[in-house]
Amino acid sequence: MTYLPFGSLSAEFGADIQGQIARVLGPLGVAPDMNTLQVPIRLSGPMGSPQASLAGDLFVETLRSSFKPEDLLRRGLEDALKNIGGG
């Protein structure tokens, strides 16, 4: 297992991951700091020809731990108050 900075991923792979994050977290109005996000990569196979793949289970945990519940609550309350106040 190794962790790579998000910025070190290829443009195509990085764009795919960023798009998936936006699809899931966008409705919540939050996003991780992509500059500090670490992407877990699982290495398997023989030393001479290892295979690398995204460790999805650990990546979800990394994203989850990057948010504080109070941030989501604050965002929800701000949105609710805007609606009550008319804008």
Tab-separated table of C-alpha atoms in Angstrom:
chain	number	residue	atom	x	y	z
A	1	MET	CA	0.000	0.000	0.000
A	2	THR	CA	1.225	3.451	-0.837
A	3	TYR	CA	-0.351	6.889	-0.750
A	4	LEU	CA	0.182	9.350	-3.591
A	5	PRO	CA	-0.626	13.052	-3.572
A	6	PHE	CA	-3.652	13.716	-5.754
A	7	GLY	CA	-1.604	16.109	-7.897
A	8	SER	CA	0.812	13.340	-8.882
A	9	LEU	CA	-1.896	11.319	-10.652
A	10	SER	CA	-2.221	11.416	-14.417
A	11	ALA	CA	-4.590	14.074	-15.710
A	12	GLU	CA	-7.056	11.444	-16.950
A	13	PHE	CA	-7.080	9.383	-13.741
A	14	GLY	CA	-7.171	12.512	-11.566
A	15	ALA	CA	-10.071	13.985	-13.546
A	16	ASP	CA	-12.003	10.728	-13.217
A	17	ILE	CA	-11.528	10.619	-9.447
A	18	GLN	CA	-12.316	14.315	-9.045
A	19	GLY	CA	-15.493	13.858	-11.099
A	20	GLN	CA	-16.634	10.967	-8.930
A	21	ILE	CA	-15.935	12.957	-5.754
A	22	ALA	CA	-17.931	15.915	-7.105
A	23	ARG	CA	-20.843	13.644	-8.051
A	24	VAL	CA	-21.035	12.184	-4.539
A	25	LEU	CA	-20.138	15.209	-2.409
A	26	GLY	CA	-21.423	18.015	-4.628
A	27	PRO	CA	-25.015	17.755	-3.379
A	28	LEU	CA	-23.693	18.134	0.174
A	29	GLY	CA	-21.926	21.366	-0.781
A	30	VAL	CA	-18.523	20.190	0.400
A	31	ALA	CA	-15.321	19.127	-1.306
A	32	PRO	CA	-11.965	17.898	-0.061
A	33	ASP	CA	-8.850	19.998	-0.414
A	34	MET	CA	-7.406	18.419	-3.563
A	35	ASN	CA	-3.984	19.913	-2.772
A	36	THR	CA	-3.623	17.823	0.378
A	37	LEU	CA	-5.680	14.764	-0.624
A	38	GLN	CA	-3.711	11.520	-0.512
A	39	VAL	CA	-4.851	8.691	-2.807
A	40	PRO	CA	-4.291	5.128	-1.545
A	41	ILE	CA	-2.827	2.819	-4.185
A	42	ARG	CA	-2.733	-0.928	-3.584
A	43	LEU	CA	0.215	-2.784	-5.100
A	44	SER	CA	-0.066	-6.525	-5.685
A	45	GLY	CA	1.619	-9.267	-7.645
A	46	PRO	CA	5.255	-10.272	-8.035
A	47	MET	CA	8.060	-7.789	-7.420
A	48	GLY	CA	9.098	-7.956	-11.075
A	49	SER	CA	5.689	-6.881	-12.400
A	50	PRO	CA	3.501	-5.376	-9.701
A	51	GLN	CA	-0.051	-4.279	-10.420
A	52	ALA	CA	-1.311	-0.961	-9.052
A	53	SER	CA	-4.967	-0.187	-8.366
A	54	LEU	CA	-6.961	2.361	-6.443
A	55	ALA	CA	-7.748	1.077	-2.949
A	56	GLY	CA	-11.364	2.192	-3.081
A	57	ASP	CA	-12.225	1.126	0.448
A	58	LEU	CA	-9.361	3.145	1.920
A	59	PHE	CA	-10.025	6.064	-0.400
A	60	VAL	CA	-13.597	6.357	0.867
A	61	GLU	CA	-12.273	6.308	4.436
A	62	THR	CA	-9.691	8.973	3.546
A	63	LEU	CA	-12.435	11.199	2.133
A	64	ARG	CA	-14.715	10.586	5.098
A	65	SER	CA	-12.016	11.451	7.587
A	66	SER	CA	-11.189	14.686	5.739
A	67	PHE	CA	-14.584	16.122	6.703
A	68	LYS	CA	-15.768	17.109	10.124
A	69	PRO	CA	-19.436	16.420	10.909
A	70	GLU	CA	-19.774	19.973	12.200
A	71	ASP	CA	-18.826	21.309	8.748
A	72	LEU	CA	-21.713	19.414	7.147
A	73	LEU	CA	-24.082	20.492	9.922
A	74	ARG	CA	-23.001	24.140	9.618
A	75	ARG	CA	-23.503	24.053	5.861
A	76	GLY	CA	-26.985	22.561	6.270
A	77	LEU	CA	-27.957	25.165	8.860
A	78	GLU	CA	-26.654	28.009	6.690
A	79	ASP	CA	-28.694	26.760	3.754
A	80	ALA	CA	-31.808	26.384	5.920
A	81	LEU	CA	-31.422	29.903	7.310
A	82	LYS	CA	-30.978	31.356	3.813
A	83	ASN	CA	-34.247	29.725	2.748
A	84	ILE	CA	-36.074	31.074	5.810
A	85	GLY	CA	-34.689	34.557	5.295
A	86	GLY	CA	-35.662	34.612	1.652
A	87	GLY	CA	-32.238	34.528	0.145
